[in-house]
Short mmCIF file of C-alpha atoms and ligand atoms in Angstrom, two decimals:
data_model
loop_
_atom_site.label_atom_id
_atom_site.label_comp_id
_atom_site.label_asym_id
_atom_site.label_seq_id
_atom_site.Cartn_x
_atom_site.Cartn_y
_atom_site.Cartn_z
CA UNK A 20 -0.06 -0.09 -0.13
CA UNK A 21 1.05 3.34 -0.62
CA UNK A 22 0.70 5.69 2.38
CA UNK A 23 1.15 9.52 2.54
CA UNK A 24 1.23 11.16 6.14
CA UNK A 25 0.72 14.68 6.44
CA UNK A 26 1.78 16.24 9.58
CA UNK A 27 3.17 19.23 11.42
CA UNK A 28 6.33 17.74 12.95
CA UNK A 29 8.26 14.44 12.89
CA UNK A 30 11.49 13.49 14.60
CA UNK A 31 14.35 13.92 14.18
CA UNK A 32 13.80 17.07 12.25
CA UNK A 33 11.41 19.11 14.38
CA UNK A 34 8.99 18.33 17.26
CA UNK A 35 7.25 20.03 20.01
CA UNK A 36 5.64 17.07 21.63
CA UNK A 37 4.47 13.24 21.32
CA UNK A 38 3.23 13.82 17.61
CA UNK A 39 6.95 14.01 16.51
CA UNK A 40 7.97 10.90 18.14
CA UNK A 41 4.68 9.19 16.51
CA UNK A 42 5.55 10.70 12.85
CA UNK A 43 9.12 9.84 13.52
CA UNK A 44 8.68 6.36 14.16
CA UNK A 45 5.50 5.07 13.22
CA UNK A 46 6.13 5.18 9.16
CA UNK A 47 9.34 3.30 9.58
CA UNK A 48 7.51 0.41 11.60
CA UNK A 49 5.02 0.26 8.74
CA UNK A 50 7.68 0.08 6.15
CA UNK A 51 9.06 -2.85 7.93
CA UNK A 52 6.07 -4.77 6.82
CA UNK A 53 6.44 -6.04 3.32
CA UNK A 54 4.75 -4.26 0.58
CA UNK A 55 4.09 -0.96 2.30
CA UNK A 56 5.49 2.43 1.06
CA UNK A 57 4.94 5.05 3.76
CA UNK A 58 6.12 8.68 3.06
CA UNK A 59 5.84 12.00 5.02
CA UNK A 60 4.98 15.42 4.01
CA UNK A 61 6.18 18.17 6.80
CA UNK A 62 7.03 21.74 6.82
CA UNK A 63 10.86 22.82 6.49
CA UNK A 64 10.92 24.83 9.68
CA UNK A 65 14.07 26.70 10.38
CA UNK A 66 14.45 24.18 13.49
CA UNK A 67 15.60 21.39 10.96
CA UNK A 68 19.11 21.41 11.45
CA UNK A 69 22.08 22.02 8.84
CA UNK A 70 23.14 18.38 9.54
CA UNK A 71 20.08 16.93 7.56
CA UNK A 72 19.55 19.97 5.33
CA UNK A 73 23.25 19.30 3.78
CA UNK A 74 21.88 15.87 2.56
CA UNK A 75 18.51 17.01 1.15
CA UNK A 76 17.75 16.53 -2.34
CA UNK A 77 15.99 19.56 -4.17
CA UNK A 78 13.08 18.47 -6.31
CA UNK A 79 11.90 21.54 -7.64
CA UNK A 80 9.51 24.23 -6.73
CA UNK A 81 6.18 25.64 -7.48
CA UNK A 82 3.69 28.35 -6.90
CA UNK A 83 0.83 27.23 -4.58
CA UNK A 84 -2.66 29.16 -5.08
CA UNK A 85 -4.70 29.74 -2.50
CA UNK A 86 -7.66 32.05 -2.30
CA UNK A 87 -6.00 35.37 -3.87
CA UNK A 88 -2.66 34.25 -2.67
CA UNK A 89 0.11 32.80 -4.67
CA UNK A 90 2.95 31.38 -2.89
CA UNK A 91 6.45 30.12 -3.27
CA UNK A 92 6.78 26.34 -2.45
CA UNK A 93 10.34 24.44 -2.75
CA UNK A 94 10.03 20.72 -2.55
CA UNK A 95 12.89 18.82 -0.58
CA UNK A 96 13.40 14.93 -0.51
CA UNK A 97 15.53 13.25 2.24
CA UNK A 98 15.34 9.37 2.90
CA UNK A 99 15.86 8.86 6.83
CA UNK A 100 15.60 4.88 8.25
CA UNK A 101 13.89 3.90 4.91
CA UNK A 102 11.34 6.58 4.96
CA UNK A 103 10.91 9.13 2.39
CA UNK A 104 10.43 12.63 4.13
CA UNK A 105 9.33 15.68 1.72
CA UNK A 106 9.85 18.99 2.96
CA UNK A 107 7.78 21.92 1.86
CA UNK A 108 9.89 25.27 1.94
CA UNK A 109 8.50 28.62 2.39
CA UNK A 110 10.40 30.93 4.71
CA UNK A 111 7.75 33.26 4.93
CA UNK A 112 5.49 30.66 6.81
CA UNK A 113 8.17 28.54 8.43
CA UNK A 114 11.41 30.68 9.51
CA UNK A 115 9.61 31.33 12.66
CA UNK A 116 10.68 31.18 16.14
CA UNK A 117 8.32 28.25 17.04
CA UNK A 118 6.46 25.50 15.14
CA UNK A 119 3.03 26.53 16.12
CA UNK A 120 1.33 29.57 18.10
CA UNK A 121 2.14 32.14 15.55
CA UNK A 122 -0.59 34.56 14.94
CA UNK A 123 -1.12 33.17 11.47
CA UNK A 124 -1.17 29.31 12.01
CA UNK A 125 -4.31 29.19 10.28
CA UNK A 126 -2.81 30.65 7.00
CA UNK A 127 0.54 28.80 7.51
CA UNK A 128 -1.09 25.54 7.52
CA UNK A 129 -3.73 26.12 4.99
CA UNK A 130 -0.78 26.72 2.84
CA UNK A 131 0.80 23.53 4.11
CA UNK A 132 -2.09 21.52 3.45
CA UNK A 133 -3.23 22.84 -0.10
CA UNK A 134 0.71 22.55 -0.98
CA UNK A 135 1.13 19.04 0.39
CA UNK A 136 -1.94 17.98 -2.22
CA UNK A 137 -0.47 20.14 -5.13
CA UNK A 138 2.86 18.41 -5.23
CA UNK A 139 1.50 14.79 -5.29
CA UNK A 140 1.91 14.72 -9.21
CA UNK A 141 5.21 16.45 -8.71
CA UNK A 142 6.50 13.63 -6.55
CA UNK A 143 4.68 11.10 -8.56
CA UNK A 144 3.31 9.62 -5.54
CA UNK A 145 -0.50 9.18 -5.80
CA UNK A 146 -1.32 7.07 -2.36
CA UNK A 147 -3.89 4.88 -1.53
CA UNK A 148 -4.46 6.46 1.85
CA UNK A 149 -3.61 9.97 2.86
CA UNK A 150 -3.11 9.83 6.61
CA UNK A 151 -3.35 13.36 8.23
CA UNK A 152 -2.55 13.97 11.83
CA UNK A 153 -3.98 16.62 14.09
CA UNK A 154 -5.50 19.90 13.18
CA UNK A 155 -2.40 21.32 11.60
CA UNK A 156 -3.47 18.82 8.84
CA UNK A 157 -6.96 18.70 9.12
CA UNK A 158 -7.45 21.01 6.02
CA UNK A 159 -5.65 18.46 3.70
CA UNK A 160 -8.58 16.19 4.38
CA UNK A 161 -11.09 18.73 3.75
CA UNK A 162 -9.42 20.13 0.36
CA UNK A 163 -9.13 16.26 -0.66
CA UNK A 164 -12.65 15.84 -0.19
CA UNK A 165 -14.39 18.80 -0.81
CA UNK A 166 -12.15 20.17 -3.84
CA UNK A 167 -9.70 17.74 -5.34
CA UNK A 168 -11.51 14.47 -5.39
CA UNK A 169 -14.57 16.23 -7.14
CA UNK A 170 -12.27 17.43 -10.01
CA UNK A 171 -9.54 14.73 -10.43
CA UNK A 172 -9.82 10.91 -10.42
CA UNK A 173 -6.49 10.35 -9.40
CA UNK A 174 -7.50 12.28 -6.17
CA UNK A 175 -11.17 10.93 -5.95
CA UNK A 176 -9.34 7.44 -5.35
CA UNK A 177 -7.48 8.39 -2.38
CA UNK A 178 -8.83 7.36 0.88
CA UNK A 179 -8.62 9.67 4.02
CA UNK A 180 -7.55 8.62 7.62
CA UNK A 181 -7.43 11.47 10.25
CA UNK A 182 -5.83 10.81 13.56
CA UNK A 183 -6.63 13.08 16.49
CA UNK A 184 -3.60 13.00 18.89
CA UNK A 185 -5.25 15.71 21.26
CA UNK A 186 -8.67 16.93 20.69
CA UNK A 187 -7.85 19.94 22.84
CA UNK A 188 -6.24 21.62 19.86
CA UNK A 189 -8.82 22.18 17.28
CA UNK A 190 -7.94 24.87 14.91
CA UNK A 191 -10.81 27.24 15.56
CA UNK A 192 -11.14 30.28 13.48
CA UNK A 193 -13.75 33.25 12.47
CA UNK A 194 -15.98 32.75 9.39
CA UNK A 195 -14.21 36.02 8.10
CA UNK A 196 -11.37 33.81 6.99
CA UNK A 197 -13.36 31.00 5.24
CA UNK A 198 -12.78 32.34 1.70
CA UNK A 199 -9.97 34.66 2.07
CA UNK A 200 -7.49 32.55 4.00
CA UNK A 201 -8.73 29.01 3.42
CA UNK A 202 -10.07 29.42 -0.09
CA UNK A 203 -13.26 27.36 0.77
CA UNK A 204 -16.37 28.25 -0.73
CA UNK A 205 -19.64 29.16 1.02
CA UNK A 206 -21.09 25.80 0.04
CA UNK A 207 -18.22 24.28 2.24
CA UNK A 208 -19.48 26.16 5.31
CA UNK A 209 -21.43 23.50 6.98
CA UNK A 210 -18.74 20.95 6.64
CA UNK A 211 -16.41 23.04 8.76
CA UNK A 212 -19.09 24.85 10.79
CA UNK A 213 -19.20 24.33 14.76
CA UNK A 214 -20.57 26.43 17.36
CA UNK A 215 -20.54 29.39 15.22
CA UNK A 216 -17.00 29.14 14.05
CA UNK A 217 -14.80 27.42 11.85
CA UNK A 218 -13.65 24.16 13.19
CA UNK A 219 -10.90 22.34 11.15
CA UNK A 220 -10.91 19.39 13.27
CA UNK A 221 -14.50 19.00 13.02
CA UNK A 222 -14.32 19.29 9.24
CA UNK A 223 -11.61 16.49 8.95
CA UNK A 224 -13.86 14.19 11.10
CA UNK A 225 -16.73 15.04 8.65
CA UNK A 226 -14.48 14.29 5.46
CA UNK A 227 -12.34 11.53 6.69
CA UNK A 228 -13.43 7.97 5.55
CA UNK A 229 -12.08 7.07 8.90
CA UNK A 230 -11.10 8.79 12.27
CA UNK A 231 -8.49 7.10 14.79
CA UNK A 232 -7.25 8.32 17.89
CA UNK A 233 -4.16 7.17 19.63
CA UNK A 234 -5.63 4.55 22.35
CA UNK A 235 -8.65 2.55 22.97
CA UNK A 236 -9.80 4.14 26.05
CA UNK A 237 -9.38 7.86 24.64
CA UNK A 238 -11.48 6.67 21.70
CA UNK A 239 -14.50 6.09 23.98
CA UNK A 240 -13.61 8.98 26.41
CA UNK A 241 -13.92 11.44 23.71
CA UNK A 242 -17.58 10.34 23.29
CA UNK A 243 -18.21 12.18 26.25
CA UNK A 244 -18.45 15.87 27.26
CA UNK A 245 -15.99 15.09 30.18
CA UNK A 246 -13.03 14.66 27.47
CA UNK A 247 -14.36 16.04 24.03
CA UNK A 248 -13.65 19.63 24.56
CA UNK A 249 -17.14 20.19 23.01
CA UNK A 250 -16.76 17.76 19.89
CA UNK A 251 -18.61 14.91 21.67
CA UNK A 252 -22.02 15.40 19.56
CA UNK A 253 -19.89 15.40 16.35
CA UNK A 254 -17.95 12.28 17.25
CA UNK A 255 -21.11 10.41 18.41
CA UNK A 256 -22.79 10.97 15.13
CA UNK A 257 -19.46 9.69 13.20
CA UNK A 258 -18.88 7.01 15.96
CA UNK A 259 -18.97 4.38 13.24
CA UNK A 260 -15.76 5.67 11.53
CA UNK A 261 -13.80 6.13 15.19
CA UNK A 262 -11.36 3.72 16.42
CA UNK A 263 -8.44 3.77 18.91
CA UNK A 264 -4.78 2.32 18.28
CA UNK A 265 -2.30 2.65 21.24
CA UNK A 266 1.29 4.39 20.14
CA UNK A 267 4.26 2.55 20.55
CA UNK A 268 7.87 3.97 21.10
CA UNK A 269 11.22 3.80 19.06
CA UNK A 270 13.03 1.07 21.06
CA UNK A 271 16.18 1.95 19.45
CA UNK A 272 16.30 5.48 20.06
CA UNK A 273 15.04 4.93 23.81
CA UNK A 274 17.35 2.07 24.58
CA UNK A 275 19.25 2.07 27.94
CA UNK A 276 21.74 -0.79 26.83
CA UNK A 277 22.95 1.40 24.13
CA UNK A 278 22.37 5.31 24.67
CA UNK A 279 25.14 7.38 24.41
CA UNK A 280 23.44 10.35 26.21
CA UNK A 281 23.27 8.57 29.90
CA UNK A 282 25.90 8.11 32.47
CA UNK A 283 26.14 4.27 32.02
CA UNK A 284 24.52 1.50 30.06
CA UNK A 285 22.21 -1.29 31.65
CA UNK A 286 19.78 -3.64 30.74
CA UNK A 287 17.48 -6.25 32.79
CA UNK A 288 20.57 -8.68 32.30
CA UNK A 289 23.03 -6.42 34.06
CA UNK A 290 21.41 -3.50 35.98
CA UNK A 291 24.79 -1.97 37.59
CA UNK A 292 24.60 1.04 35.16
CA UNK A 293 21.12 2.19 36.50
CA UNK A 294 22.91 3.20 40.12
CA UNK A 295 25.66 5.09 38.27
CA UNK A 296 22.87 6.87 36.06
CA UNK A 297 21.43 7.91 39.51
CA UNK A 298 24.38 9.07 41.16
CA UNK A 299 25.51 10.84 37.84
CA UNK A 300 22.07 12.89 37.92
CA UNK A 301 22.19 13.74 41.28
CA UNK A 302 25.98 14.80 41.45
CA UNK A 303 25.24 16.88 38.06
CA UNK A 304 22.05 18.81 39.74
CA UNK A 305 23.95 19.19 43.17
CA UNK A 306 21.65 16.68 44.75
CA UNK A 307 22.84 14.57 47.68
CA UNK A 308 24.06 11.20 46.33
CA UNK A 309 21.97 8.92 48.43
CA UNK A 310 19.84 5.89 47.53
CA UNK A 311 16.40 7.55 48.37
CA UNK A 312 13.62 6.89 45.80
CA UNK A 313 14.24 9.42 42.97
CA UNK A 314 10.65 10.74 41.80
CA UNK A 315 10.86 12.17 38.19
CA UNK A 316 8.15 14.33 36.31
CA UNK A 317 9.03 14.77 32.59
CA UNK A 318 6.16 16.72 31.02
CA UNK A 319 4.97 19.78 29.23
CA UNK A 320 3.84 22.00 31.89
CA UNK A 321 0.17 22.55 30.73
CA UNK A 322 -3.09 21.80 32.43
CA UNK A 323 -4.27 18.44 30.86
CA UNK A 324 -0.87 16.82 32.37
CA UNK A 325 -2.57 16.71 35.81
CA UNK A 326 0.18 19.23 37.44
CA UNK A 327 -2.68 20.85 39.61
CA UNK A 328 -2.50 17.70 41.50
CA UNK A 329 1.39 18.08 41.98
CA UNK A 330 0.80 21.50 42.98
CA UNK A 331 -1.71 20.40 45.59
CA UNK A 332 0.49 17.56 47.16
CA UNK A 333 4.03 18.97 46.37
CA UNK A 334 4.87 19.50 50.12
CA UNK A 335 3.28 16.39 51.25
CA UNK A 336 5.54 14.32 48.76
CA UNK A 337 8.46 16.03 49.68
CA UNK A 338 7.83 15.64 53.50
CA UNK A 339 9.24 11.96 52.89
CA UNK A 340 12.92 11.11 52.43
CA UNK A 341 12.90 11.24 48.82
CA UNK A 342 14.22 13.21 45.80
CA UNK A 343 11.81 14.80 43.03
CA UNK A 344 13.19 16.15 39.65
CA UNK A 345 10.88 17.95 37.34
CA UNK A 346 11.69 18.54 33.70
CA UNK A 347 9.55 20.57 31.26
CA UNK A 348 8.12 23.82 30.43
CA UNK A 349 4.98 25.45 29.27
CA UNK A 350 2.54 27.45 31.29
CA UNK A 351 4.01 30.09 33.47
CA UNK A 352 1.85 29.29 36.50
CA UNK A 353 3.38 25.72 36.53
CA UNK A 354 6.79 26.82 35.77
CA UNK A 355 6.91 29.42 38.58
CA UNK A 356 5.27 26.65 41.14
CA UNK A 357 8.12 24.09 40.52
CA UNK A 358 10.93 26.70 40.66
CA UNK A 359 9.59 27.77 43.98
CA UNK A 360 9.28 24.26 45.21
CA UNK A 361 13.03 23.51 44.10
CA UNK A 362 13.93 26.63 46.30
CA UNK A 363 12.09 25.64 49.35
CA UNK A 364 13.57 22.02 49.12
CA UNK A 365 17.28 22.43 48.22
CA UNK A 366 18.32 19.08 49.28
CA UNK A 367 15.41 17.40 47.67
CA UNK A 368 14.19 18.80 44.67
CA UNK A 369 14.99 20.35 41.30
CA UNK A 370 13.32 21.92 38.60
CA UNK A 371 14.51 21.98 35.34
CA UNK A 372 12.41 24.53 33.03
CA UNK A 373 13.30 23.54 29.58
CA UNK A 374 12.66 21.08 26.73
CA UNK A 375 15.85 19.20 26.47
CA UNK A 376 15.65 15.22 24.90
CA UNK A 377 19.22 14.24 26.27
CA UNK A 378 18.36 15.71 29.56
CA UNK A 379 15.26 13.80 29.67
CA UNK A 380 17.10 10.44 29.08
CA UNK A 381 19.54 11.17 31.97
CA UNK A 382 16.50 11.88 34.08
CA UNK A 383 14.54 8.65 32.94
CA UNK A 384 17.62 6.52 33.50
CA UNK A 385 18.32 7.75 37.08
CA UNK A 386 14.71 7.82 38.35
CA UNK A 387 13.01 4.96 40.47
CA UNK A 388 9.50 6.57 40.12
CA UNK A 389 7.96 8.31 37.23
CA UNK A 390 4.89 10.51 38.12
CA UNK A 391 2.45 10.99 35.05
CA UNK A 392 -0.96 12.15 36.67
CA UNK A 393 -2.42 13.56 33.60
CA UNK A 394 -6.25 14.68 33.97
CA UNK A 395 -6.75 13.29 30.27
CA UNK A 396 -3.96 11.47 28.01
CA UNK A 397 -4.67 10.47 24.54
CA UNK A 398 -1.91 8.03 24.57
CA UNK A 399 1.01 9.45 26.51
CA UNK A 400 4.56 8.33 25.63
CA UNK A 401 6.58 9.17 28.72
CA UNK A 402 4.92 6.48 30.81
CA UNK A 403 6.48 4.01 28.04
CA UNK A 404 9.70 5.63 27.80
CA UNK A 405 10.21 5.70 31.75
CA UNK A 406 9.28 1.98 31.75
CA UNK A 407 11.98 1.15 29.17
CA UNK A 408 14.49 2.96 31.41
CA UNK A 409 13.23 1.06 34.65
CA UNK A 410 11.47 3.93 36.20
CA UNK A 411 8.28 2.70 37.75
CA UNK A 412 5.18 4.62 36.43
CA UNK A 413 2.61 6.08 38.86
CA UNK A 414 -0.38 7.24 36.54
CA UNK A 415 -4.04 8.42 36.71
CA UNK A 416 -6.10 5.86 35.04
CA UNK A 417 -7.06 7.67 31.87
CA UNK A 418 -6.83 7.35 28.13
CA UNK A 419 -3.40 5.55 26.97
CA UNK A 420 -2.17 5.44 30.45
CA UNK A 421 -4.96 3.25 31.48
CA UNK A 422 -4.26 0.98 28.48
CA UNK A 423 -0.72 0.53 29.01
CA UNK A 424 -0.17 0.56 32.68
CA UNK A 425 -2.00 -1.67 35.21
CA UNK A 426 -1.55 -1.44 38.99
CA UNK A 427 0.75 -3.91 40.87
CA UNK A 428 -2.50 -4.96 42.89
CA UNK A 429 -4.19 -6.26 39.96
CA UNK A 430 -4.80 -10.02 39.10
CA UNK A 431 -1.31 -10.43 36.94
CA UNK A 432 0.77 -8.04 39.25
CA UNK A 433 0.39 -5.28 37.09
CA UNK A 434 3.36 -2.89 35.94
CA UNK A 435 3.03 0.38 37.76
CA UNK A 436 0.86 2.13 40.33
CA UNK A 437 -2.37 3.73 39.43
CA UNK A 438 -5.16 5.78 40.83
CA UNK A 439 -8.77 5.98 39.50
CA UNK A 440 -10.20 9.19 40.92
CA UNK A 441 -8.68 12.36 39.48
CA UNK A 442 -7.73 13.41 43.24
CA UNK A 443 -4.52 14.96 44.80
CA UNK A 444 -4.88 12.46 47.85
CA UNK A 445 -5.31 9.64 45.47
CA UNK A 446 -2.30 10.56 43.56
CA UNK A 447 -0.12 11.31 46.71
CA UNK A 448 -1.30 7.72 48.12
CA UNK A 449 0.02 5.98 44.82
CA UNK A 450 3.34 7.89 45.10
CA UNK A 451 3.56 7.05 48.84
CA UNK A 452 2.85 3.24 47.79
CA UNK A 453 5.90 3.39 45.29
CA UNK A 454 8.01 4.80 47.40
CA UNK A 455 7.39 2.59 50.46
CA UNK A 456 7.84 -0.44 48.20
CA UNK A 457 11.06 0.73 47.26
CA UNK A 458 12.04 1.42 51.05
CA UNK A 459 10.45 -1.82 52.59
CA UNK A 460 10.83 -4.33 49.91
CA UNK A 461 14.12 -3.59 47.88
CA UNK A 462 14.28 -7.08 46.34
CA UNK A 463 10.54 -6.77 45.36
CA UNK A 464 10.85 -3.41 43.78
CA UNK A 465 13.89 -4.42 41.74
CA UNK A 466 11.88 -7.37 40.42
CA UNK A 467 9.00 -5.17 39.55
CA UNK A 468 11.44 -2.66 37.89
CA UNK A 469 12.75 -5.40 35.52
CA UNK A 470 9.00 -6.58 34.94
CA UNK A 471 8.46 -2.95 33.63
CA UNK A 472 11.43 -2.94 31.58
CA UNK A 473 10.46 -5.76 29.83
CA UNK A 474 7.16 -5.00 28.72
CA UNK A 475 6.82 -4.55 24.98
CA UNK A 476 5.86 -1.17 24.02
CA UNK A 477 7.19 -1.41 20.41
CA UNK A 478 5.31 -0.20 17.31
CA UNK A 479 4.98 -3.80 15.92
CA UNK A 480 1.17 -4.56 17.24
CA UNK A 481 0.27 -0.91 16.30
CA UNK A 482 1.78 -1.05 13.08
CA UNK A 483 -0.46 -4.08 12.52
CA UNK A 484 -3.66 -2.42 13.50
CA UNK A 485 -3.08 0.54 11.30
CA UNK A 486 -2.31 -1.86 8.45
CA UNK A 487 -5.72 -3.23 9.28
CA UNK A 488 -7.51 -0.10 9.38
CA UNK A 489 -5.88 0.80 6.04
CA UNK A 490 -6.74 -2.57 4.27
CA UNK A 491 -10.60 -1.98 5.70
CA UNK A 492 -10.62 1.01 3.40
C1 LIG B 511 -0.24 14.26 21.81
C2 LIG B 511 -1.02 13.68 23.24
C3 LIG B 511 -0.13 12.35 23.74
C4 LIG B 511 0.05 11.41 22.66
C5 LIG B 511 1.02 12.15 21.45
C6 LIG B 511 1.27 11.09 20.39
O1 LIG B 511 0.87 14.81 22.54
O2 LIG B 511 -1.41 14.62 24.16
O3 LIG B 511 -1.01 11.44 24.75
O4 LIG B 511 1.07 10.52 23.18
O5 LIG B 511 0.08 13.21 21.02
O6 LIG B 511 0.00 10.46 19.83
#
């Protein structure tokens, strides 16, 4: 099958979160199955390093017409781990400080989506399935079905899958820009209309042949108003299209046995390096080099990550003889809270307000317990990454967290500590259970640690589920 991914980010080129991990690793996993050719189109941001750019092949350029605009689009190609990536170049749109969050994101990604469809004949790759991810790529599905498929048979044969990685981000705009910026007709209005605005996610849900999200539990959760950020009526109407497939992680990139970024390598067969990683991090951060439970939080510091609970329970967690290391950036209120917390507990707590993938690996490899109390979590990757590095996860039972981590108290023993009610007290209780286990039954804890490390969170199973989904189409 020929599959074309349209996405706003992909590792190792440019990423702001888990979406980048997925687009950076799922296509390769799909290509490992015989007979598949999965390719990716993404913007050429200024963040894409020269290391890669030097190896890019320039395929040509064309002008993309959208509404009254006509904009340059350079097309570059690069094959990475067996996956062909196409980068769309337009410095006016993509030479910006950040990937998203610019005042004209609507126009930037309308250009991106239109260009992605326009270059298909140039790259000579008419796919069987176009697979678009999140609101940045939603317009590619809308344009495909509303414009291109109606005029050109080659496009009419393309099936569309749309994946929601997080329903909170929907691409909501005023109707004033329907024609002027998005180049849509008044007759397209009802496709994208929701709550009196243009809602691009809604438009993609309506137009796509299939809609998926990144865990089975989240696929159910978003049918209810508690999780849907307003879109549950639409999703219920189209629930026949909807399914959930759990993400995997790139087991080569996240590999404590081989990583060069961490203080020492280790594996379930020889765990000696894990202790070196722990003391290495403690030394680096100026924390006392002691064998107390090291609890880590690595997260974008935004509201759905459940940090309100950590704010309520922070002092209680730090009352015990433990260490807490927080890594992440995001909303100022959380950044401020964790910085003050670290100031108040200089011997126990560090707050590293940054996004740094190497540093995150040093923390995963050093940690004993990993806290991820997300209020909602479409899939979540950190609970899988921490498992691979032998940090036992403590999670709130929601979305992909629920699908990947079961409590040690459950029938088959489980692979972490979980709590059902979204409450600071429940979370605190689970953190304390994990730390108490570490302190009171070290042998048992180390056994659990190895069990956690052995859980298979590779892409293999998920890739098969995606292939089945494409096959159904
Ligand atoms: C988003 C979600 C996260 C998911 C990731 C990749 O970032 O918030 O839960 O793991 O996308 O699908």
